[in-house]
Tab-separated table of C-alpha atoms in Angstrom:
chain	number	residue	atom	x	y	z
A	1	UNK	CA	1.496	104.619	94.386
A	2	UNK	CA	3.346	102.953	91.579
A	3	UNK	CA	6.111	100.530	92.297
A	4	UNK	CA	8.002	101.916	88.996
A	5	UNK	CA	8.139	104.039	86.248
A	6	UNK	CA	6.319	101.332	83.804
A	7	UNK	CA	3.772	100.446	86.237
A	8	UNK	CA	3.321	104.566	86.387
A	9	UNK	CA	2.763	104.398	82.758
A	10	UNK	CA	0.621	101.879	83.089
A	11	UNK	CA	-1.693	103.552	85.332
A	12	UNK	CA	-1.473	106.875	83.430
A	13	UNK	CA	-2.551	105.476	80.032
A	14	UNK	CA	-5.005	102.657	80.684
A	15	UNK	CA	-7.709	104.693	82.020
A	16	UNK	CA	-6.525	108.592	82.649
A	17	UNK	CA	-4.898	109.584	79.009
A	18	UNK	CA	-7.578	110.986	76.897
A	19	UNK	CA	-6.307	110.108	73.313
A	20	UNK	CA	-5.741	106.138	74.515
A	21	UNK	CA	-8.155	103.850	73.059
A	22	UNK	CA	-6.208	100.589	73.490
A	23	UNK	CA	-3.401	99.113	75.866
A	24	UNK	CA	-2.018	96.172	75.397
A	25	UNK	CA	1.116	95.047	78.193
A	26	UNK	CA	3.116	91.889	78.151
A	27	UNK	CA	3.783	91.137	81.907
A	28	UNK	CA	6.627	89.203	83.464
A	29	UNK	CA	5.196	87.248	87.001
A	30	UNK	CA	4.948	88.908	89.968
A	31	UNK	CA	5.576	92.450	87.753
A	32	UNK	CA	1.793	93.052	89.533
A	33	UNK	CA	-0.295	93.691	86.691
A	34	UNK	CA	-3.909	92.866	88.177
A	35	UNK	CA	-2.750	95.872	90.441
A	36	UNK	CA	-1.205	97.834	87.660
A	37	UNK	CA	-4.553	97.035	86.197
A	38	UNK	CA	-7.038	97.893	89.029
A	39	UNK	CA	-5.194	100.649	90.352
A	40	UNK	CA	-5.963	102.255	87.056
A	41	UNK	CA	-9.287	101.607	87.232
A	42	UNK	CA	-9.999	102.244	90.617
A	43	UNK	CA	-8.345	105.915	89.928
A	44	UNK	CA	-11.182	106.836	86.744
A	45	UNK	CA	-13.631	105.142	88.407
A	46	UNK	CA	-13.293	107.478	91.527
A	47	UNK	CA	-13.726	110.611	89.346
A	48	UNK	CA	-16.249	109.218	87.088
A	49	UNK	CA	-19.737	110.017	87.211
A	50	UNK	CA	-21.938	107.901	85.529
A	51	UNK	CA	-21.416	104.692	83.003
A	52	UNK	CA	-19.792	101.009	83.433
A	53	UNK	CA	-16.204	100.053	83.725
A	54	UNK	CA	-15.442	95.877	83.517
A	55	UNK	CA	-12.883	93.956	85.093
A	56	UNK	CA	-12.468	90.235	82.758
A	57	UNK	CA	-11.153	87.276	84.283
A	58	UNK	CA	-10.422	84.253	82.464
A	59	UNK	CA	-13.195	82.261	84.615
A	60	UNK	CA	-15.089	82.944	87.389
A	61	UNK	CA	-12.896	82.956	90.873
A	62	UNK	CA	-10.286	85.318	89.364
A	63	UNK	CA	-12.821	87.813	89.247
A	64	UNK	CA	-13.180	87.614	92.197
A	65	UNK	CA	-9.865	88.642	92.965
A	66	UNK	CA	-10.026	91.568	90.568
A	67	UNK	CA	-12.527	92.848	92.944
A	68	UNK	CA	-10.925	92.461	96.432
A	69	UNK	CA	-7.942	94.404	94.779
A	70	UNK	CA	-10.216	97.237	93.854
A	71	UNK	CA	-12.323	96.997	97.112
A	72	UNK	CA	-8.645	98.004	99.059
A	73	UNK	CA	-8.349	100.587	96.778
A	74	UNK	CA	-11.301	102.189	96.745
A	75	UNK	CA	-12.628	103.580	99.774
A	76	UNK	CA	-15.696	102.065	101.775
A	77	UNK	CA	-18.864	103.104	103.381
A	78	UNK	CA	-20.151	105.788	102.955
A	79	UNK	CA	-18.612	106.215	99.306
A	80	UNK	CA	-19.232	102.638	97.888
A	81	UNK	CA	-20.674	99.446	98.480
A	82	UNK	CA	-20.186	95.986	97.434
A	83	UNK	CA	-22.317	93.608	96.167
A	84	UNK	CA	-20.987	90.157	96.539
A	85	UNK	CA	-23.632	88.281	94.427
A	86	UNK	CA	-23.905	90.270	91.214
A	87	UNK	CA	-20.074	90.567	91.683
A	88	UNK	CA	-20.159	95.165	92.010
A	89	UNK	CA	-19.278	98.090	93.178
A	90	UNK	CA	-21.188	101.021	93.604
A	91	UNK	CA	-20.779	104.516	95.058
A	92	UNK	CA	-23.533	105.823	97.811
A	93	UNK	CA	-23.433	109.155	96.765
A	94	UNK	CA	-27.012	109.279	94.733
A	95	UNK	CA	-25.762	112.294	92.438
A	96	UNK	CA	-23.783	109.306	90.468
A	97	UNK	CA	-24.784	106.441	88.153
A	98	UNK	CA	-21.744	104.863	87.653
A	99	UNK	CA	-21.125	100.899	88.546
A	100	UNK	CA	-17.639	98.181	88.506
A	101	UNK	CA	-18.537	95.155	87.232
A	102	UNK	CA	-16.159	92.090	87.483
A	103	UNK	CA	-17.227	89.153	84.925
A	104	UNK	CA	-15.065	86.093	83.736
A	105	UNK	CA	-14.326	85.489	79.787
A	106	UNK	CA	-16.020	81.626	79.478
A	107	UNK	CA	-18.834	82.952	77.719
A	108	UNK	CA	-17.611	85.773	75.560
A	109	UNK	CA	-21.026	86.484	74.500
A	110	UNK	CA	-22.527	87.209	77.708
A	111	UNK	CA	-20.289	90.554	77.552
A	112	UNK	CA	-22.584	91.700	74.535
A	113	UNK	CA	-24.751	94.589	75.518
A	114	UNK	CA	-24.907	97.700	77.688
A	115	UNK	CA	-22.139	100.680	76.662
A	116	UNK	CA	-19.349	100.575	78.266
A	117	UNK	CA	-16.938	103.256	79.202
A	118	UNK	CA	-13.912	101.077	80.131
A	119	UNK	CA	-12.668	97.284	79.782
A	120	UNK	CA	-9.557	95.552	81.537
A	121	UNK	CA	-8.950	92.076	80.559
A	122	UNK	CA	-7.021	90.853	82.927
A	123	UNK	CA	-5.005	87.719	81.766
A	124	UNK	CA	-6.062	88.321	78.487
A	125	UNK	CA	-3.758	85.662	76.761
A	126	UNK	CA	-5.495	82.911	78.570
A	127	UNK	CA	-8.752	83.943	76.821
A	128	UNK	CA	-10.256	83.290	73.802
A	129	UNK	CA	-10.312	86.177	71.062
A	130	UNK	CA	-14.042	86.432	71.017
A	131	UNK	CA	-13.785	88.092	74.381
A	132	UNK	CA	-11.857	91.051	72.936
A	133	UNK	CA	-14.073	91.152	70.012
A	134	UNK	CA	-17.271	91.205	72.265
A	135	UNK	CA	-15.618	93.746	74.559
A	136	UNK	CA	-15.363	96.545	71.698
A	137	UNK	CA	-18.827	96.144	70.467
A	138	UNK	CA	-19.812	97.080	74.122
A	139	UNK	CA	-17.870	99.709	73.394
A	140	UNK	CA	-18.978	101.906	69.934
A	141	UNK	CA	-21.095	104.018	71.303
A	142	UNK	CA	-18.810	105.104	74.409
A	143	UNK	CA	-15.541	105.273	72.771
A	144	UNK	CA	-14.058	103.444	75.695
A	145	UNK	CA	-10.808	102.706	76.535
A	146	UNK	CA	-9.797	98.787	76.889
A	147	UNK	CA	-6.626	97.407	78.716
A	148	UNK	CA	-5.094	94.217	78.146
A	149	UNK	CA	-2.392	92.713	80.497
A	150	UNK	CA	-1.390	89.087	80.435
A	151	UNK	CA	1.849	87.245	81.113
A	152	UNK	CA	2.586	85.660	77.040
A	153	UNK	CA	1.265	82.441	76.481
A	154	UNK	CA	2.590	81.525	72.473
A	155	UNK	CA	2.300	83.924	69.972
A	156	UNK	CA	-1.494	83.581	69.861
A	157	UNK	CA	-4.070	86.246	69.442
A	158	UNK	CA	-2.794	88.283	72.471
A	159	UNK	CA	0.884	88.506	70.635
A	160	UNK	CA	-0.969	89.361	67.420
A	161	UNK	CA	-2.431	92.343	69.410
A	162	UNK	CA	0.712	93.381	71.207
A	163	UNK	CA	2.449	93.698	67.648
A	164	UNK	CA	-0.362	95.685	66.107
A	165	UNK	CA	-0.172	98.164	69.093
A	166	UNK	CA	3.148	98.074	69.071
A	167	UNK	CA	3.437	99.235	65.772
A	168	UNK	CA	1.050	101.624	65.604
A	169	UNK	CA	2.495	103.194	68.621
A	170	UNK	CA	6.188	103.575	66.616
A	171	UNK	CA	4.204	104.963	63.269
A	172	UNK	CA	2.723	107.822	65.782
A	173	UNK	CA	5.676	108.537	66.997
A	174	UNK	CA	7.761	109.190	64.217
A	175	UNK	CA	5.019	111.417	62.341
A	176	UNK	CA	4.559	113.230	65.994
A	177	UNK	CA	1.576	112.129	66.637
A	178	UNK	CA	0.053	110.980	69.797
A	179	UNK	CA	-0.715	107.260	70.105
A	180	UNK	CA	-3.824	106.088	70.564
A	181	UNK	CA	-3.003	102.504	70.730
A	182	UNK	CA	0.152	101.734	73.485
A	183	UNK	CA	2.336	98.555	73.924
A	184	UNK	CA	4.148	98.370	77.129
A	185	UNK	CA	6.768	95.763	77.852
A	186	UNK	CA	6.736	94.989	81.532
A	187	UNK	CA	9.624	92.137	82.711
A	188	UNK	CA	9.456	91.128	86.014
A	189	UNK	CA	12.759	92.848	86.752
A	190	UNK	CA	10.548	96.277	86.314
A	191	UNK	CA	9.193	95.639	90.309
A	192	UNK	CA	11.820	96.235	92.930
A	193	UNK	CA	10.236	94.110	95.506
A	194	UNK	CA	11.258	90.937	93.389
A	195	UNK	CA	14.429	89.389	94.882
A	196	UNK	CA	16.934	89.542	92.258
A	197	UNK	CA	17.839	86.388	93.766
A	198	UNK	CA	14.972	85.202	93.026
A	199	UNK	CA	14.968	85.699	89.268
A	200	UNK	CA	18.369	83.952	88.572
A	201	UNK	CA	16.887	81.188	90.668
A	202	UNK	CA	14.168	80.926	88.053
A	203	UNK	CA	16.809	81.260	85.326
A	204	UNK	CA	18.687	78.468	86.690
A	205	UNK	CA	15.543	76.081	87.291
A	206	UNK	CA	13.508	76.773	84.384
A	207	UNK	CA	14.346	75.915	80.121
A	208	UNK	CA	15.187	79.680	78.522
A	209	UNK	CA	12.212	79.094	76.766
A	210	UNK	CA	9.997	79.357	79.567
A	211	UNK	CA	12.139	81.629	81.531
A	212	UNK	CA	11.634	84.016	78.549
A	213	UNK	CA	8.363	83.895	78.470
A	214	UNK	CA	7.655	83.724	82.472
A	215	UNK	CA	10.077	86.970	84.033
A	216	UNK	CA	11.445	88.915	80.674
A	217	UNK	CA	7.634	88.488	78.987
A	218	UNK	CA	8.969	87.742	75.634
A	219	UNK	CA	6.456	86.192	72.705
A	220	UNK	CA	8.109	82.621	72.384
A	221	UNK	CA	6.884	80.029	69.686
A	222	UNK	CA	5.690	78.006	72.101
A	223	UNK	CA	3.563	78.744	75.255
A	224	UNK	CA	2.801	75.477	76.993
A	225	UNK	CA	5.147	74.114	79.670
A	226	UNK	CA	5.449	71.388	77.623
A	227	UNK	CA	6.811	71.337	74.013
A	228	UNK	CA	5.159	68.706	73.039
A	229	UNK	CA	3.788	68.462	69.491
A	230	UNK	CA	6.903	67.325	67.919
A	231	UNK	CA	6.641	64.307	69.828
A	232	UNK	CA	3.026	63.068	68.905
A	233	UNK	CA	2.924	59.793	66.722
A	234	UNK	CA	0.264	58.618	64.641
A	235	UNK	CA	-3.644	59.488	64.024
A	236	UNK	CA	-5.887	61.183	66.558
A	237	UNK	CA	-7.809	58.627	68.302
A	238	UNK	CA	-11.371	58.711	68.837
A	239	UNK	CA	-13.582	57.107	71.683
A	240	UNK	CA	-17.275	56.332	71.729
A	241	UNK	CA	-17.166	57.710	75.611
A	242	UNK	CA	-15.386	60.614	77.181
A	243	UNK	CA	-15.500	59.008	80.406
A	244	UNK	CA	-14.176	55.899	80.046
A	245	UNK	CA	-11.364	55.368	77.369
A	246	UNK	CA	-9.125	52.669	76.347
A	247	UNK	CA	-6.145	52.234	74.282
A	248	UNK	CA	-3.648	49.683	73.581
A	249	UNK	CA	-0.800	49.186	71.015
A	250	UNK	CA	-1.019	45.873	70.716
A	251	UNK	CA	2.462	45.779	68.457
A	252	UNK	CA	4.088	46.228	71.456
A	253	UNK	CA	3.036	44.610	73.933
A	254	UNK	CA	5.676	42.427	74.037
A	255	UNK	CA	8.289	44.759	75.474
A	256	UNK	CA	9.119	45.865	79.071
A	257	UNK	CA	7.083	48.605	80.500
A	258	UNK	CA	6.528	50.603	83.054
A	259	UNK	CA	2.929	51.974	84.163
A	260	UNK	CA	1.821	55.129	85.984
A	261	UNK	CA	-1.279	55.587	87.951
A	262	UNK	CA	-2.847	58.634	88.912
A	263	UNK	CA	-5.893	57.884	91.392
A	264	UNK	CA	-9.286	59.755	91.161
A	265	UNK	CA	-12.739	58.826	92.607
A	266	UNK	CA	-15.517	61.677	92.318
A	267	UNK	CA	-14.688	64.618	89.897
A	268	UNK	CA	-11.386	63.524	89.159
A	269	UNK	CA	-10.469	61.085	86.730
A	270	UNK	CA	-7.949	57.786	87.259
A	271	UNK	CA	-5.306	57.117	84.692
A	272	UNK	CA	-2.902	54.389	83.949
A	273	UNK	CA	-0.328	55.341	81.183
A	274	UNK	CA	1.998	52.637	80.329
A	275	UNK	CA	5.330	53.201	78.559
A	276	UNK	CA	7.617	51.325	76.785
A	277	UNK	CA	11.356	51.864	78.694
A	278	UNK	CA	13.162	50.860	75.690
A	279	UNK	CA	11.154	52.972	72.696
A	280	UNK	CA	10.332	55.827	75.736
A	281	UNK	CA	7.223	55.761	74.624
A	282	UNK	CA	3.409	55.539	75.703
A	283	UNK	CA	1.611	52.363	74.434
A	284	UNK	CA	-1.109	52.377	76.258
A	285	UNK	CA	-3.635	54.322	79.036
A	286	UNK	CA	-6.537	53.738	80.247
A	287	UNK	CA	-8.858	56.746	81.587
A	288	UNK	CA	-12.208	56.269	84.234
A	289	UNK	CA	-13.807	57.806	86.882
A	290	UNK	CA	-16.946	57.293	89.435
A	291	UNK	CA	-15.352	53.743	90.722
A	292	UNK	CA	-14.244	53.245	94.290
A	293	UNK	CA	-10.309	52.021	94.974
A	294	UNK	CA	-10.962	48.312	94.883
A	295	UNK	CA	-12.710	48.145	91.409
A	296	UNK	CA	-10.006	50.831	90.238
A	297	UNK	CA	-7.152	47.997	91.688
A	298	UNK	CA	-8.688	45.198	89.992
A	299	UNK	CA	-8.747	47.975	86.874
A	300	UNK	CA	-4.992	48.377	87.105
A	301	UNK	CA	-4.287	44.492	87.081
A	302	UNK	CA	-6.673	43.744	84.175
A	303	UNK	CA	-5.028	46.653	82.300
A	304	UNK	CA	-1.464	45.103	83.413
A	305	UNK	CA	-1.841	42.007	82.579
A	306	UNK	CA	-1.950	43.261	78.793
A	307	UNK	CA	1.933	43.031	78.195
A	308	UNK	CA	4.476	41.087	78.929
A	309	UNK	CA	6.828	42.202	81.352
A	310	UNK	CA	5.426	45.542	83.546
A	311	UNK	CA	9.024	46.182	85.357
A	312	UNK	CA	7.028	48.518	87.976
A	313	UNK	CA	3.867	50.377	88.552
A	314	UNK	CA	4.240	53.920	90.140
A	315	UNK	CA	0.919	55.332	91.988
A	316	UNK	CA	-0.164	58.202	93.491
A	317	UNK	CA	-0.585	57.878	97.036
A	318	UNK	CA	-0.512	61.538	98.350
A	319	UNK	CA	-3.734	62.138	100.132
A	320	UNK	CA	-4.776	58.396	100.255
A	321	UNK	CA	-2.179	57.116	102.436
A	322	UNK	CA	-1.558	53.367	102.683
A	323	UNK	CA	-4.952	52.669	101.071
A	324	UNK	CA	-3.804	51.804	97.697
A	325	UNK	CA	-0.734	50.076	99.029
A	326	UNK	CA	-2.859	47.574	101.089
A	327	UNK	CA	-5.611	47.006	97.855
A	328	UNK	CA	-1.944	46.321	95.989
A	329	UNK	CA	-0.336	44.036	98.181
A	330	UNK	CA	-3.196	41.666	97.212
A	331	UNK	CA	-1.904	41.541	93.371
A	332	UNK	CA	1.059	40.322	92.375
A	333	UNK	CA	1.969	43.685	90.434
A	334	UNK	CA	5.733	45.061	91.192
A	335	UNK	CA	4.367	48.690	92.362
A	336	UNK	CA	5.345	51.981	94.256
A	337	UNK	CA	2.959	54.403	96.287
A	338	UNK	CA	5.075	58.175	95.546
A	339	UNK	CA	4.030	61.184	98.358
A	340	UNK	CA	3.724	64.054	95.597
A	341	UNK	CA	5.488	66.975	97.635
A	342	UNK	CA	5.890	70.231	95.764
A	343	UNK	CA	10.043	69.589	95.459
A	344	UNK	CA	9.925	66.040	93.811
A	345	UNK	CA	7.115	67.459	91.981
A	346	UNK	CA	8.730	70.412	90.087
A	347	UNK	CA	11.488	68.122	89.245
A	348	UNK	CA	9.395	65.467	87.895
A	349	UNK	CA	8.198	68.474	85.392
A	350	UNK	CA	11.361	69.438	84.812
A	351	UNK	CA	12.457	66.161	83.591
A	352	UNK	CA	9.637	65.759	81.511
A	353	UNK	CA	9.867	69.235	79.768
A	354	UNK	CA	13.459	68.214	79.051
A	355	UNK	CA	12.314	65.069	77.458
A	356	UNK	CA	9.683	66.662	75.010
A	357	UNK	CA	12.540	69.454	74.405
A	358	UNK	CA	15.296	66.596	73.544
A	359	UNK	CA	12.335	64.758	71.657
A	360	UNK	CA	13.132	61.647	73.376
A	361	UNK	CA	9.022	60.787	74.505
A	362	UNK	CA	6.802	59.873	72.313
A	363	UNK	CA	2.775	60.211	72.826
A	364	UNK	CA	0.130	59.041	71.147
A	365	UNK	CA	-2.753	61.743	69.659
A	366	UNK	CA	-5.191	61.509	72.181
A	367	UNK	CA	-7.111	64.575	72.440
A	368	UNK	CA	-7.507	64.294	76.181
A	369	UNK	CA	-4.251	64.559	77.127
A	370	UNK	CA	-3.186	67.402	74.541
A	371	UNK	CA	-5.783	69.545	76.183
A	372	UNK	CA	-4.080	68.658	79.770
A	373	UNK	CA	-0.298	68.988	78.745
A	374	UNK	CA	-1.859	72.710	77.394
A	375	UNK	CA	-3.596	73.979	79.920
A	376	UNK	CA	-0.754	72.887	82.490
A	377	UNK	CA	0.893	76.127	84.394
A	378	UNK	CA	3.384	76.983	86.560
A	379	UNK	CA	2.276	79.481	89.506
A	380	UNK	CA	5.296	81.038	91.242
A	381	UNK	CA	4.572	81.798	94.682
A	382	UNK	CA	6.017	85.522	96.260
A	383	UNK	CA	8.908	83.958	97.705
A	384	UNK	CA	9.736	82.311	94.240
A	385	UNK	CA	8.641	78.736	94.785
A	386	UNK	CA	7.304	77.222	91.324
A	387	UNK	CA	3.739	75.520	91.970
A	388	UNK	CA	3.081	73.371	88.634
A	389	UNK	CA	-1.041	72.374	87.909
A	390	UNK	CA	-3.671	72.562	85.851
A	391	UNK	CA	-4.892	76.122	85.143
A	392	UNK	CA	-8.377	76.858	86.971
A	393	UNK	CA	-11.458	74.489	85.004
A	394	UNK	CA	-9.151	71.501	83.999
A	395	UNK	CA	-7.871	68.378	84.919
A	396	UNK	CA	-4.469	67.329	85.581
A	397	UNK	CA	-5.143	63.532	86.069
A	398	UNK	CA	-3.063	62.124	82.703
A	399	UNK	CA	-0.287	64.438	83.270
A	400	UNK	CA	0.676	62.909	86.772
A	401	UNK	CA	-0.124	59.630	85.505
A	402	UNK	CA	2.525	60.850	82.727
A	403	UNK	CA	4.760	62.523	85.431
A	404	UNK	CA	4.582	59.119	87.942
A	405	UNK	CA	5.265	56.757	84.823
A	406	UNK	CA	8.007	58.767	82.784
A	407	UNK	CA	10.193	58.880	86.555
A	408	UNK	CA	9.693	55.202	86.987
A	409	UNK	CA	10.959	54.888	83.259
A	410	UNK	CA	14.035	57.064	84.289
A	411	UNK	CA	14.790	55.251	87.131
A	412	UNK	CA	14.261	51.798	85.336
A	413	UNK	CA	16.896	52.983	82.387
A	414	UNK	CA	20.089	52.665	82.237
A	415	UNK	CA	22.645	53.129	78.667
A	416	UNK	CA	22.579	49.714	78.056
A	417	UNK	CA	18.938	50.576	77.224
A	418	UNK	CA	19.477	52.791	74.411
A	419	UNK	CA	21.474	50.357	72.747
A	420	UNK	CA	18.996	48.307	70.205
A	421	UNK	CA	18.949	45.748	67.790
A	422	UNK	CA	18.595	45.765	64.002
A	423	UNK	CA	15.482	43.767	64.586
A	424	UNK	CA	13.967	46.449	67.115
A	425	UNK	CA	14.786	48.797	64.764
A	426	UNK	CA	12.677	48.146	61.982
A	427	UNK	CA	10.030	48.349	64.683
A	428	UNK	CA	10.617	52.107	66.081
A	429	UNK	CA	9.065	54.559	63.029
A	430	UNK	CA	5.529	52.893	62.585
A	431	UNK	CA	3.117	54.807	61.036
A	432	UNK	CA	0.314	53.021	61.855
A	433	UNK	CA	-0.601	51.792	65.432
A	434	UNK	CA	-2.598	48.824	65.369
A	435	UNK	CA	-5.653	49.720	67.878
A	436	UNK	CA	-6.276	46.970	70.765
A	437	UNK	CA	-9.545	44.816	69.996
A	438	UNK	CA	-12.304	45.603	72.789
A	439	UNK	CA	-11.792	43.538	75.587
A	440	UNK	CA	-15.439	41.673	76.909
A	441	UNK	CA	-16.091	44.565	80.074
A	442	UNK	CA	-15.006	47.505	78.311
A	443	UNK	CA	-16.427	47.335	74.502
A	444	UNK	CA	-17.835	51.375	74.767
A	445	UNK	CA	-14.292	52.068	75.485
A	446	UNK	CA	-12.340	51.414	72.538
A	447	UNK	CA	-10.320	53.797	70.893
A	448	UNK	CA	-11.377	53.872	66.887
């Protein structure tokens, strides 16, 4: 049963209302967007006799969630059977030839082909516009329906389609016609099962921009957690290798720096980021993977030697224990091992958010870093706790290194450091960044 009038509207308009062609739903977190979509799809699938329905999620692992929801809603054998390998649900009745398919949108062109009668794009704002375009082409003959539900992520193509649906809907209502395109706004507060205290706590904890996006389902100018683009300086860096990357701003090596170190060994990267604590500016980084911890610590020592005064190295020892600390103890580096608890991480993410919002941090134009900052997201648990990490399929090693470095900078900074001399002032707004000459052992890492 729908938990609210808004969810009832989604059920009805998404798949049961004959005149409806497209439905666009902007949802707050924990409103129940996946249940809303799969509930409507399952109701229609149960009465249709032939044809295909498709549920499309942003990535493969999320498509499994939609399938699990539908398996719970629909009656099992002897009525329906699931095929885990093909990601389908089909009726056992030989008189019916309909099929329920569960896809991901990572390769939009794969959606093209067979005639489909219903589409649900779950978390549409995380997908490419081409997913929608490919879906529409498969419904040309069937005149099928499409529903797209998502939490907003800035003013992207999902925003444009929601605006278009809203305008068409309002025009039809003014003319006394039945709308073919529907826009539904579904804030978190519309779900009566979400405690009001959790929403109020989120309002206190999150920046206003993010609260309006995640809880009030509003479209804000920046859909990313970090509003970082105004803080980028310099030209875009380029590298010979995507695996091993090194950049040093040699104009600012005679300064006090802190370094954030996030360790990886196999799939994850090891990343070091260096921050000038006076200018609050990233002035160097090193990124690599597929090396053992001893080699990684050796690389950190070499990286640190490029700066005259390293105040502290803050490194992540979560899951590693004292292994890195033991290796670091044989170096001359001032270091501190940190365990990433969810509470500490939330606080550090908020501090970095604030730094970007206020424009008090400067970061280089580094493509891999920008991808990680854009894909970093917050997931709200059932009890209202925030969990910050990369979106599925993305890395967050650079962001983790930045969190460590920025927190270390704040701990080593006081109000006196905000007062600078005229000699220092002339260097702050440098437009051109001199890239370090390649070191003997890192020629292939050189930033151009």
